[in-house]
């Protein structure tokens, strides 16, 4: 993907462009040449976009535009910050049959444990516990999963959570673990169907594109075939790590 930055022209007006999808701070439109994404700050600037990306049909080339009057300097300095960067990453990963997931990931002993769950599930907590034991945190909130030569890998992303942890490293995946809080730590191996459905629920997909959804569901099934998957019910202390490692090894 190649992107050119034009900080002077300002976002172009979309005359009756059909909306493909919309979030609180962004909207995606269809046009003859491809796709347009606008980023907003509704409480301050209403429907006036701060930044805009136009992508060609293949999603391989594009231009980023800023409003020279209202776009804040941090966004001008880092144009691929959230939400624009996340939307582009989601598309790029999906086109390559990978997954962008709501998960933390840590590297211990050369391989990665990936902890999946929605907000509040304990992703940052368990990643921080591992870090105290000498592990490297790839991400504490958003992780990329992809297959290479028949093996599943995890990659960190800059879109971190409240722990502000991320790394550009990649590592082979040792386990996929779906988090649940509990008074004591226990681990349950998941069958393929249960694991794939849980993974789909925490994956960020291009829900406006049937083809992209199909690719993501296929990638999720492949991920659950390539790495052992578990439901991890845990109490947030170091003993949970010991119990988890012993159960996976068994």
Coordinates of C-alpha atoms in Angstrom, one line a residue:
X1 CA 0.0 0.0 0.0
X2 CA 1.4 3.4 -1.0
X3 CA -0.1 6.6 0.5
X4 CA 0.7 10.2 -0.5
X5 CA 0.1 13.0 2.0
X6 CA -1.5 16.3 0.8
X7 CA -1.7 18.7 3.7
X8 CA -2.8 21.8 1.8
X9 CA -5.7 21.0 -0.5
X10 CA -8.1 19.9 2.3
X11 CA -10.7 17.1 2.2
X12 CA -12.8 17.0 -0.9
X13 CA -16.6 17.2 -0.7
X14 CA -18.4 14.0 -1.4
X15 CA -21.4 14.7 -3.6
X16 CA -24.0 12.1 -2.8
X17 CA -21.4 9.4 -2.2
X18 CA -23.1 6.3 -0.8
X19 CA -22.0 5.4 2.8
X20 CA -20.5 1.9 3.1
X21 CA -20.0 2.0 6.8
X22 CA -19.9 4.5 9.7
X23 CA -18.4 4.6 13.2
X24 CA -18.5 7.3 15.8
X25 CA -15.4 9.1 14.4
X26 CA -15.3 7.9 10.8
X27 CA -17.3 7.2 7.7
X28 CA -16.5 5.2 4.6
X29 CA -17.9 6.0 1.2
X30 CA -17.9 4.4 -2.3
X31 CA -16.9 6.3 -5.4
X32 CA -16.1 5.5 -9.0
X33 CA -12.4 5.2 -8.3
X34 CA -12.5 3.2 -5.1
X35 CA -13.1 4.1 -1.4
X36 CA -13.0 7.2 0.7
X37 CA -12.6 7.3 4.5
X38 CA -13.3 10.5 6.5
X39 CA -12.3 11.1 10.1
X40 CA -14.3 13.4 12.4
X41 CA -14.3 15.0 15.8
X42 CA -18.1 15.4 16.1
X43 CA -18.3 17.3 19.4
X44 CA -16.0 20.0 18.1
X45 CA -16.3 20.1 14.3
X46 CA -19.5 18.3 13.6
X47 CA -19.6 16.8 10.1
X48 CA -16.5 18.7 8.9
X49 CA -13.8 16.0 8.3
X50 CA -10.4 16.5 9.9
X51 CA -8.7 14.1 7.6
X52 CA -9.6 12.0 4.5
X53 CA -8.1 9.0 2.7
X54 CA -9.0 8.2 -0.9
X55 CA -8.0 4.6 -2.0
X56 CA -8.1 3.1 -5.4
X57 CA -10.2 0.1 -6.2
X58 CA -7.4 -2.3 -5.3
X59 CA -6.7 -0.5 -2.1
X60 CA -3.0 -0.3 -3.1
X61 CA -2.6 3.5 -3.7
X62 CA -4.1 6.5 -2.1
X63 CA -3.9 10.0 -0.9
X64 CA -4.3 11.4 2.7
X65 CA -5.7 15.0 2.9
X66 CA -6.0 17.3 6.0
X67 CA -8.1 20.3 6.7
X68 CA -5.4 23.0 7.1
X69 CA -7.7 25.0 9.4
X70 CA -8.8 22.5 11.9
X71 CA -6.7 19.3 11.7
X72 CA -4.6 19.1 15.0
X73 CA -0.9 18.9 14.7
X74 CA -0.6 15.4 16.3
X75 CA -2.8 14.0 13.5
X76 CA -0.9 15.8 10.8
X77 CA 2.4 14.4 12.2
X78 CA 1.0 10.9 12.5
X79 CA -1.7 10.5 9.8
X80 CA -2.1 6.8 10.4
X81 CA -3.2 7.2 14.0
X82 CA -6.5 5.8 15.0
X83 CA -9.1 5.6 13.5
X84 CA -7.6 5.9 10.0
X85 CA -4.6 3.7 10.6
X86 CA -6.7 1.0 12.2
X87 CA -9.2 0.9 9.3
X88 CA -6.3 0.7 6.8
X89 CA -4.6 -2.0 8.9
X90 CA -7.9 -4.0 9.1
X91 CA -8.2 -3.9 5.3
X92 CA -4.6 -4.7 4.6
X93 CA -4.5 -7.7 7.0
X94 CA -7.9 -8.9 5.7
X95 CA -6.7 -8.8 2.1
X96 CA -3.9 -11.0 3.0
X97 CA -6.1 -13.5 4.9
X98 CA -4.9 -12.5 8.3
X99 CA -6.9 -11.3 11.4
X100 CA -6.9 -8.1 13.4
X101 CA -8.1 -9.2 16.8
X102 CA -9.0 -7.7 20.2
X103 CA -6.1 -9.4 22.1
X104 CA -3.0 -8.9 24.1
X105 CA 0.1 -11.1 23.2
X106 CA 3.3 -11.8 25.1
X107 CA 6.5 -13.5 23.9
X108 CA 8.0 -16.0 26.5
X109 CA 10.6 -18.6 25.5
X110 CA 10.5 -17.5 21.9
X111 CA 6.8 -18.1 21.2
X112 CA 3.6 -16.1 21.9
X113 CA 0.6 -16.6 24.1
X114 CA -2.3 -14.6 22.7
X115 CA -5.0 -13.6 25.2
X116 CA -8.3 -12.8 23.6
X117 CA -11.4 -11.0 25.0
X118 CA -13.5 -7.9 25.0
X119 CA -12.7 -4.8 27.1
X120 CA -12.4 -5.7 30.8
X121 CA -11.6 -9.3 30.2
X122 CA -8.1 -9.0 31.7
X123 CA -5.9 -8.7 28.6
X124 CA -3.7 -5.9 29.9
X125 CA -3.6 -7.5 33.4
X126 CA -2.3 -10.9 32.3
X127 CA 0.2 -9.3 29.8
X128 CA 1.6 -7.2 32.7
X129 CA 1.9 -10.2 34.9
X130 CA 4.0 -11.9 32.2
X131 CA 6.1 -8.8 31.7
X132 CA 7.1 -9.0 35.3
X133 CA 8.4 -12.5 34.7
X134 CA 10.6 -11.2 31.8
X135 CA 8.3 -11.7 28.9
X136 CA 8.0 -9.1 26.0
X137 CA 4.5 -7.6 25.4
X138 CA 3.7 -7.5 21.7
X139 CA 0.5 -5.7 22.3
X140 CA -1.8 -5.1 25.3
X141 CA -5.0 -4.7 23.2
X142 CA -4.8 -5.1 19.4
X143 CA -2.9 -8.0 17.8
X144 CA -2.5 -9.3 14.2
X145 CA -2.6 -13.0 13.5
X146 CA -1.3 -14.4 10.2
X147 CA -0.2 -17.7 8.7
X148 CA 3.2 -18.2 7.2
X149 CA 4.4 -21.6 5.9
X150 CA 1.8 -23.5 7.8
X151 CA 2.5 -21.8 11.1
X152 CA 0.5 -19.2 13.0
X153 CA 2.2 -16.0 14.0
X154 CA 1.3 -13.0 16.1
X155 CA 2.4 -9.4 15.5
X156 CA 2.3 -6.3 17.7
X157 CA 0.5 -3.2 16.5
X158 CA 0.8 0.4 17.7
X159 CA -2.9 0.5 18.7
X160 CA -2.3 -0.2 22.3
X161 CA -4.7 -0.3 25.3
X162 CA -4.6 1.3 28.7
X163 CA -1.2 -0.3 29.5
X164 CA 0.4 1.6 26.6
X165 CA 2.4 -1.5 25.7
X166 CA 3.3 -2.6 22.1
X167 CA 6.2 -3.9 20.1
X168 CA 6.8 -4.2 16.3
X169 CA 8.1 -7.8 16.8
X170 CA 6.4 -11.0 15.5
X171 CA 6.5 -14.5 17.1
X172 CA 5.1 -17.9 16.4
X173 CA 1.9 -18.6 18.4
X174 CA 2.1 -21.2 21.1
X175 CA -1.5 -20.8 22.3
X176 CA -4.8 -18.9 21.8
X177 CA -6.5 -18.2 25.1
X178 CA -10.0 -16.7 25.6
X179 CA -10.1 -14.9 28.9
X180 CA -12.6 -15.1 31.7
X181 CA -12.3 -13.9 35.3
X182 CA -12.7 -16.6 38.0
X183 CA -11.8 -17.1 41.7
X184 CA -9.3 -19.8 40.6
X185 CA -7.3 -20.5 37.5
X186 CA -8.4 -23.3 35.2
X187 CA -7.9 -24.1 31.5
X188 CA -10.3 -25.9 29.2
X189 CA -9.3 -27.1 25.7
X190 CA -11.8 -25.8 23.1
X191 CA -13.1 -27.8 20.1
X192 CA -12.6 -26.2 16.7
X193 CA -16.2 -24.9 16.3
X194 CA -16.3 -23.3 19.7
X195 CA -12.8 -21.8 19.3
X196 CA -13.5 -20.4 15.8
X197 CA -16.8 -18.8 16.8
X198 CA -15.1 -17.1 19.8
X199 CA -12.3 -15.9 17.6
X200 CA -14.8 -14.4 15.1
X201 CA -16.5 -12.5 18.0
X202 CA -13.3 -10.7 18.9
X203 CA -12.0 -10.1 15.3
X204 CA -12.3 -6.7 13.6
X205 CA -13.7 -7.4 10.2
X206 CA -14.8 -5.3 7.3
X207 CA -18.5 -6.1 8.0
X208 CA -19.6 -4.1 5.0
X209 CA -17.9 -6.5 2.6
X210 CA -19.1 -10.1 2.2
X211 CA -15.9 -11.1 0.6
X212 CA -13.8 -9.7 3.4
X213 CA -16.0 -11.5 6.0
X214 CA -15.6 -14.8 4.2
X215 CA -11.8 -14.3 4.2
X216 CA -11.7 -13.5 7.9
X217 CA -13.9 -16.5 8.9
X218 CA -11.6 -18.7 6.8
X219 CA -8.5 -17.2 8.5
X220 CA -10.1 -17.7 11.9
X221 CA -10.7 -21.3 11.3
X222 CA -7.2 -21.8 10.0
X223 CA -5.8 -20.0 13.1
X224 CA -7.7 -22.4 15.4
X225 CA -6.4 -25.4 13.5
X226 CA -2.8 -24.2 13.7
X227 CA -2.6 -23.3 17.4
X228 CA -4.1 -25.0 20.5
X229 CA -7.1 -23.0 21.8
X230 CA -8.3 -22.7 25.4
X231 CA -10.8 -21.0 27.6
X232 CA -8.7 -19.5 30.4
X233 CA -10.5 -18.7 33.6
X234 CA -8.0 -17.0 35.8
X235 CA -7.4 -15.1 39.0
X236 CA -5.0 -12.1 38.4
X237 CA -1.9 -13.2 40.2
X238 CA 1.4 -14.9 39.3
X239 CA 0.1 -18.3 40.3
X240 CA -2.2 -18.1 37.3
X241 CA 0.7 -18.1 35.0
X242 CA 2.2 -21.1 36.6
X243 CA -1.1 -23.0 36.4
X244 CA -1.6 -22.0 32.8
X245 CA 1.8 -23.0 31.6
X246 CA 1.5 -26.4 33.4
X247 CA -1.9 -27.1 31.9
X248 CA -0.7 -26.2 28.3
X249 CA 2.4 -28.3 28.7
X250 CA 0.2 -31.2 29.8

